[in-house]
Short mmCIF file of C-alpha atoms in Angstrom, two decimals:
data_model
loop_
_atom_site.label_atom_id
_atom_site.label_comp_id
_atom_site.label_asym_id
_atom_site.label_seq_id
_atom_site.Cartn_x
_atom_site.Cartn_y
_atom_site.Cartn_z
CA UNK A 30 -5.62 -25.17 1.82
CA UNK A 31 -3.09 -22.67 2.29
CA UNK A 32 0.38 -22.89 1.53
CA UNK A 33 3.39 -22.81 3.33
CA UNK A 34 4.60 -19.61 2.07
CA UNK A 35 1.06 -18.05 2.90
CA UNK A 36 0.63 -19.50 6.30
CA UNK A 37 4.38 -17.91 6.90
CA UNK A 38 3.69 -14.75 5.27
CA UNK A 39 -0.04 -14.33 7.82
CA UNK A 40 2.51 -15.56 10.86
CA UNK A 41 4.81 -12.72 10.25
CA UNK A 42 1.85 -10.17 9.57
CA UNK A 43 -0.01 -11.12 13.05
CA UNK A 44 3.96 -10.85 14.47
CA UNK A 45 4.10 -7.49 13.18
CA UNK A 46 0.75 -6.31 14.78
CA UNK A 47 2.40 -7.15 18.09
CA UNK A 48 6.09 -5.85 18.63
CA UNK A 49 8.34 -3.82 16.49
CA UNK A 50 9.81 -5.90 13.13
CA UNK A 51 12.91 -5.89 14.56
CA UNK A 52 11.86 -7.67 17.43
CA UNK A 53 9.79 -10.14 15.28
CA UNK A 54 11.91 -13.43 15.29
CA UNK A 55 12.14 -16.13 12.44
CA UNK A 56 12.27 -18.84 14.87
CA UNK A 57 8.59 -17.63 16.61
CA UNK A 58 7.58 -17.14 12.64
CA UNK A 59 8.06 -20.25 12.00
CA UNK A 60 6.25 -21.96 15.54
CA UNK A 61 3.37 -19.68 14.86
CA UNK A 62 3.04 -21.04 11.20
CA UNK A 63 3.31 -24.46 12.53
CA UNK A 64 6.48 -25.45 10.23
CA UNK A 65 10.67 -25.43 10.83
CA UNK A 66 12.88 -22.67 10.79
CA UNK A 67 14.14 -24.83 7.76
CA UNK A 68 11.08 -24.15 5.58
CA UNK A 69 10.90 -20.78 6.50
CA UNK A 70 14.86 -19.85 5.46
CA UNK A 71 13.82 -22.41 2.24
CA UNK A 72 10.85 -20.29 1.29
CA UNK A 73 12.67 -16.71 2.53
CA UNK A 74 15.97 -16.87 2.27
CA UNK A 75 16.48 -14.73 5.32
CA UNK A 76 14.79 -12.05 7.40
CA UNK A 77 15.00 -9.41 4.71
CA UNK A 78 13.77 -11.80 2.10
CA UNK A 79 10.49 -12.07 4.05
CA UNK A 80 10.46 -8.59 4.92
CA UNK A 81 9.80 -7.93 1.27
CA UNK A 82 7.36 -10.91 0.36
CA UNK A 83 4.95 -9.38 3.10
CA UNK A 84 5.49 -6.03 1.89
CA UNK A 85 4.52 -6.67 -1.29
CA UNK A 86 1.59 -9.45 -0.81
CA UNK A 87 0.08 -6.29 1.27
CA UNK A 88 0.60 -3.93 -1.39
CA UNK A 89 -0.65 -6.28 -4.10
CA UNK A 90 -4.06 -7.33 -1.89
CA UNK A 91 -4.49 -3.68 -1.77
CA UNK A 92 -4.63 -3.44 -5.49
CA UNK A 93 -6.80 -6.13 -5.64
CA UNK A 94 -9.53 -4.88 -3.02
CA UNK A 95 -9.74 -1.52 -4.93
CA UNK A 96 -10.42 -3.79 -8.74
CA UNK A 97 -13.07 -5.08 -6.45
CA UNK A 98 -14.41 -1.75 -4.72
CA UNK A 99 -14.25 -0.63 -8.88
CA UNK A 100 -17.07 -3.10 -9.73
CA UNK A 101 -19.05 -3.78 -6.15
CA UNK A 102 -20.09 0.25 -5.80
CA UNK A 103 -23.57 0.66 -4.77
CA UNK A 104 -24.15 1.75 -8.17
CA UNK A 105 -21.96 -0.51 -10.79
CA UNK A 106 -23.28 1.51 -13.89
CA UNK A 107 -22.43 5.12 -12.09
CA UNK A 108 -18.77 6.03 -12.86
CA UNK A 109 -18.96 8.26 -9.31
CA UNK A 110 -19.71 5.65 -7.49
CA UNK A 111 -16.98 3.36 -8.68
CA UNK A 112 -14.39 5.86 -8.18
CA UNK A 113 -15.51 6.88 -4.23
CA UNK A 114 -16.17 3.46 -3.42
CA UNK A 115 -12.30 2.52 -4.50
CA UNK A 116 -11.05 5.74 -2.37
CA UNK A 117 -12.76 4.63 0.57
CA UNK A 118 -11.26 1.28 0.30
CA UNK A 119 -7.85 3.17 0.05
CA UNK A 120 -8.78 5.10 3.13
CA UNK A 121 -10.17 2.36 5.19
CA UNK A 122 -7.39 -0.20 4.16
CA UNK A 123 -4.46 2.53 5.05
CA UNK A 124 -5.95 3.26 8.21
CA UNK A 125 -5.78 -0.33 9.28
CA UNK A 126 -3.05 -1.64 7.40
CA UNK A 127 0.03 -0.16 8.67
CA UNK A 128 2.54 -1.37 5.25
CA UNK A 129 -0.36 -0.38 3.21
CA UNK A 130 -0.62 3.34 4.92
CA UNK A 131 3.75 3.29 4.41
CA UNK A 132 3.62 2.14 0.68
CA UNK A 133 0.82 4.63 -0.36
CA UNK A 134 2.69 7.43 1.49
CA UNK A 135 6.42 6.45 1.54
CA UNK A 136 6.34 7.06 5.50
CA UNK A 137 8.17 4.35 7.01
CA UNK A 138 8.19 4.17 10.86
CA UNK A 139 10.62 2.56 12.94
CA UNK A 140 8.26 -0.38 13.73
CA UNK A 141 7.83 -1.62 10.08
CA UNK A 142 10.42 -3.42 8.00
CA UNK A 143 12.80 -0.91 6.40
CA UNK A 144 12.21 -0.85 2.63
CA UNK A 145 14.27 -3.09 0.24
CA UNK A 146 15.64 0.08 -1.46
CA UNK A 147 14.79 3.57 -2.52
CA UNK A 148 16.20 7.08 -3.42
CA UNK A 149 17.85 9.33 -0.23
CA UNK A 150 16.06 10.07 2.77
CA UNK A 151 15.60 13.35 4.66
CA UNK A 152 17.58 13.57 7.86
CA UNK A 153 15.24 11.19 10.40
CA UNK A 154 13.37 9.20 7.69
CA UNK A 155 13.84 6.02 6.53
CA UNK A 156 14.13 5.25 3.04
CA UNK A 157 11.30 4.90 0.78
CA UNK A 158 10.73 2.24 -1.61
CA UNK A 159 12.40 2.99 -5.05
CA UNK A 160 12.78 1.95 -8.20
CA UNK A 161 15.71 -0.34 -9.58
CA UNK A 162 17.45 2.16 -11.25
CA UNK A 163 18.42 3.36 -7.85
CA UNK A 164 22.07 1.32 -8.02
CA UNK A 165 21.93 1.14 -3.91
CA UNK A 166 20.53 3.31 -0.81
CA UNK A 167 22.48 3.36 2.49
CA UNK A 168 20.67 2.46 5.36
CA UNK A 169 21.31 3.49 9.19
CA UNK A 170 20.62 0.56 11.22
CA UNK A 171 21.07 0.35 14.94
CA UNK A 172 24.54 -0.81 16.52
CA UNK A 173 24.24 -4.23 18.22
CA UNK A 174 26.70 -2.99 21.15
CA UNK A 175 25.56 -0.53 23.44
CA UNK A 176 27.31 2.73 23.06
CA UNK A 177 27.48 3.00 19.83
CA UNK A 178 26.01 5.01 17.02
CA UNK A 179 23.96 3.65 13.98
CA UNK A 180 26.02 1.66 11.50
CA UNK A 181 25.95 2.89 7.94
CA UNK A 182 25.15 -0.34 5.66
CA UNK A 183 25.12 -0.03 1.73
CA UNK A 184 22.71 -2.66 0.37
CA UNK A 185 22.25 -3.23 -3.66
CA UNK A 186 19.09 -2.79 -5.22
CA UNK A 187 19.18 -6.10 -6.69
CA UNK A 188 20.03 -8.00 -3.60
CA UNK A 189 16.91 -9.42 -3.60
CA UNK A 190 16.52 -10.60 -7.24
CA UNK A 191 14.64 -8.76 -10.49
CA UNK A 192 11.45 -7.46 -9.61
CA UNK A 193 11.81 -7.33 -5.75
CA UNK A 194 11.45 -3.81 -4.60
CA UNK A 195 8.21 -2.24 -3.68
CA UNK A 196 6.44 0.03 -6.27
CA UNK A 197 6.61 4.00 -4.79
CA UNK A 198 3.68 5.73 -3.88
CA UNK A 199 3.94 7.48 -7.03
CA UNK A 200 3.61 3.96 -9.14
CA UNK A 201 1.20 2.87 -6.62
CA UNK A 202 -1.06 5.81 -7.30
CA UNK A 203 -0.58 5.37 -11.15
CA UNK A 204 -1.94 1.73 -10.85
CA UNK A 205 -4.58 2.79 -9.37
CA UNK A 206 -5.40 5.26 -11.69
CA UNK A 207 -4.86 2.62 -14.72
CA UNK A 208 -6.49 0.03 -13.31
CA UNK A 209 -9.65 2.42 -12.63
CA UNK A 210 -9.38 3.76 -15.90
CA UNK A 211 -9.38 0.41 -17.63
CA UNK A 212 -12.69 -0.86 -15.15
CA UNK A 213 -14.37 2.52 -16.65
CA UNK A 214 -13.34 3.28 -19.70
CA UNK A 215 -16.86 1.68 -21.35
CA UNK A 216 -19.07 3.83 -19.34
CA UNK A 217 -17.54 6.91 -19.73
CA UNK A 218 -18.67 8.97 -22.93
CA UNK A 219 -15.56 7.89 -25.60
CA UNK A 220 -15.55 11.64 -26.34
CA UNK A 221 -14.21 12.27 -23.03
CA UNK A 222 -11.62 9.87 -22.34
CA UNK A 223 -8.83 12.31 -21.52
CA UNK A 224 -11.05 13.69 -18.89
CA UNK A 225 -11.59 10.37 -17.32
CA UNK A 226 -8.09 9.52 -17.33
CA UNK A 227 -7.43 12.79 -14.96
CA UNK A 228 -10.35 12.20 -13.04
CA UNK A 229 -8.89 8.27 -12.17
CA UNK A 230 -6.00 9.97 -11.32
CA UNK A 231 -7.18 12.97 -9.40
CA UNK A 232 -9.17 10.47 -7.05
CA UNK A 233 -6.48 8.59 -6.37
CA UNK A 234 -4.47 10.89 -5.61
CA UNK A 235 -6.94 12.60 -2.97
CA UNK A 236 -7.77 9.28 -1.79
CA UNK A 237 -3.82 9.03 -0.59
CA UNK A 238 -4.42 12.71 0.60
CA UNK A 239 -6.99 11.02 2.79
CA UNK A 240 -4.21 9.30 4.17
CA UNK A 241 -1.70 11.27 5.13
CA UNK A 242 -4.38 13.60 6.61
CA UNK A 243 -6.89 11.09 7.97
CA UNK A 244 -10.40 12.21 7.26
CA UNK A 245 -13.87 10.40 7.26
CA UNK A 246 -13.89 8.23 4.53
CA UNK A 247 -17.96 9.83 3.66
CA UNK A 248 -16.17 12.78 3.04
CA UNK A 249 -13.42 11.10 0.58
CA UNK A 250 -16.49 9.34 -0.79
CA UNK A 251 -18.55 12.72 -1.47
CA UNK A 252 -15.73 14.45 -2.84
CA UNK A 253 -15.06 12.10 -5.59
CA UNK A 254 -18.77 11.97 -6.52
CA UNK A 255 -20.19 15.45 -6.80
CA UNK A 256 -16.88 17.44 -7.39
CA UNK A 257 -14.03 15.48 -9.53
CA UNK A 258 -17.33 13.56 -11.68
CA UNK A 259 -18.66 16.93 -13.37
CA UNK A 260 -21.31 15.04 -15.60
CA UNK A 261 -22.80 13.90 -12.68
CA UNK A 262 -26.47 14.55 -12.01
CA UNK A 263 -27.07 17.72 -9.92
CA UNK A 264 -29.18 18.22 -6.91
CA UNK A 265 -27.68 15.54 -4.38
CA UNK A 266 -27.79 17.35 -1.89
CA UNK A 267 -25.50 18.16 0.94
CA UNK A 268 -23.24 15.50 2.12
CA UNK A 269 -24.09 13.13 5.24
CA UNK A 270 -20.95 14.50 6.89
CA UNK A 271 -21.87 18.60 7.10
#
């Protein structure tokens, strides 16, 4: 049986898919999860607090689904096919996960929650996730009266507690290289573990490329099998997608 903290956490998710997170309200988050407003602000804290506990439940399912794409390939004993099934999972995920698609690509929009902190943003973006040795990021947030502009608001890293930011996309992609690395490591020739370590990488990172430039995920898939595997066997053929 669930727990209250999940059943919250899927309420706010569903809330998300409908309207804007800054239209999402704590006191319909907490009717949809069946439970008080009480419970929620116990479990929470506040709006911000359960900004961040969705943010990173997504991020941290995603991790899980590709240490599970890593060993349910078509072929378990076949390297290749480990790797492209874990980029497709990236692509597929992203493409229907919007927090997923915004933590592998630090692209926030104006209808997800706004990171809990991060390094500067270009004029128009919002702040990506960052690390904690960011001291604080300053935030525009819209005025609550009409008429005027955005109000500057300078938020601490820490506000939320140790460990509560969201990894970047660049420590996203790295876990995904290490954990791939560690599911592979005994099939690949020991001989030629430096190569596997950039070929983890490599797909990763062209899985996120996948991302930010949406592509079939067959293609993703094909790309990571007969290109970045080089010791793979030749003759497969032209890919399903040409």
């Amino acid at each position: 049986m669930p727990t209250a903290r999940e059943v919250l956490l899927n309420a706010a998710f569903v809330a998300l898919g409908r309207r804007p997170w800054a239209g999402v309200r704590m006191v319909d988050v907490a009717a949809a999860a069946g439970v008080s407003r009480q419970t929620l602000y116990n479990e929470f804290g506040n709006k911000d607090g359960l900004a961040r506990a969705l943010m990173r439940r997504e991020a941290e399912a995603y991790l899980r689904g590709v240490e599970r794409a890593l060993v349910a390939a078509d072929d378990a004993s076949d390297p290749g096919d480990r790797l492209a099934a874990a980029a497709v999972w990236t692509v597929r995920v992203a493409r229907d996960n919007a927090l997923v698609r915004a933590a592998l690509t630090g692209c926030w929009d104006d209808w997800l929650p706004a990171p809990a902190a991060g390094p500067p943003a270009l004029p128009g973006q919002r702040p990506a996730p960052g690390s904690a040795s960011v001291a604080a990021h300053r935030e525009l947030r819209p005025a609550t009266d009409a008429g005027r502009g955005p109000v500057v608001v300078d938020r601490p890293v820490d506000a939320a507690g140790p460990g509560a930011s969201l990894p970047t996309p660049v420590e996203l992609v790295q876990t995904v290289s290490d954990r791939s690395l560690a599911a592979l490591s005994d099939d690949w020739p020991p001989e030629s573990a430096a190569d596997l370590a950039r070929v983890c990488e490599t797909a990763a990172r062209l899985a996120v490329s996948y991302v930010v430039a949406p592509g079939k995920p067959d293609e993703v898939a094909w790309l990571v099998r007969e290109v970045l595997v080089p010791w793979r066997t030749a003759g497969q053929g032209e890919p399903s997608w040409r």
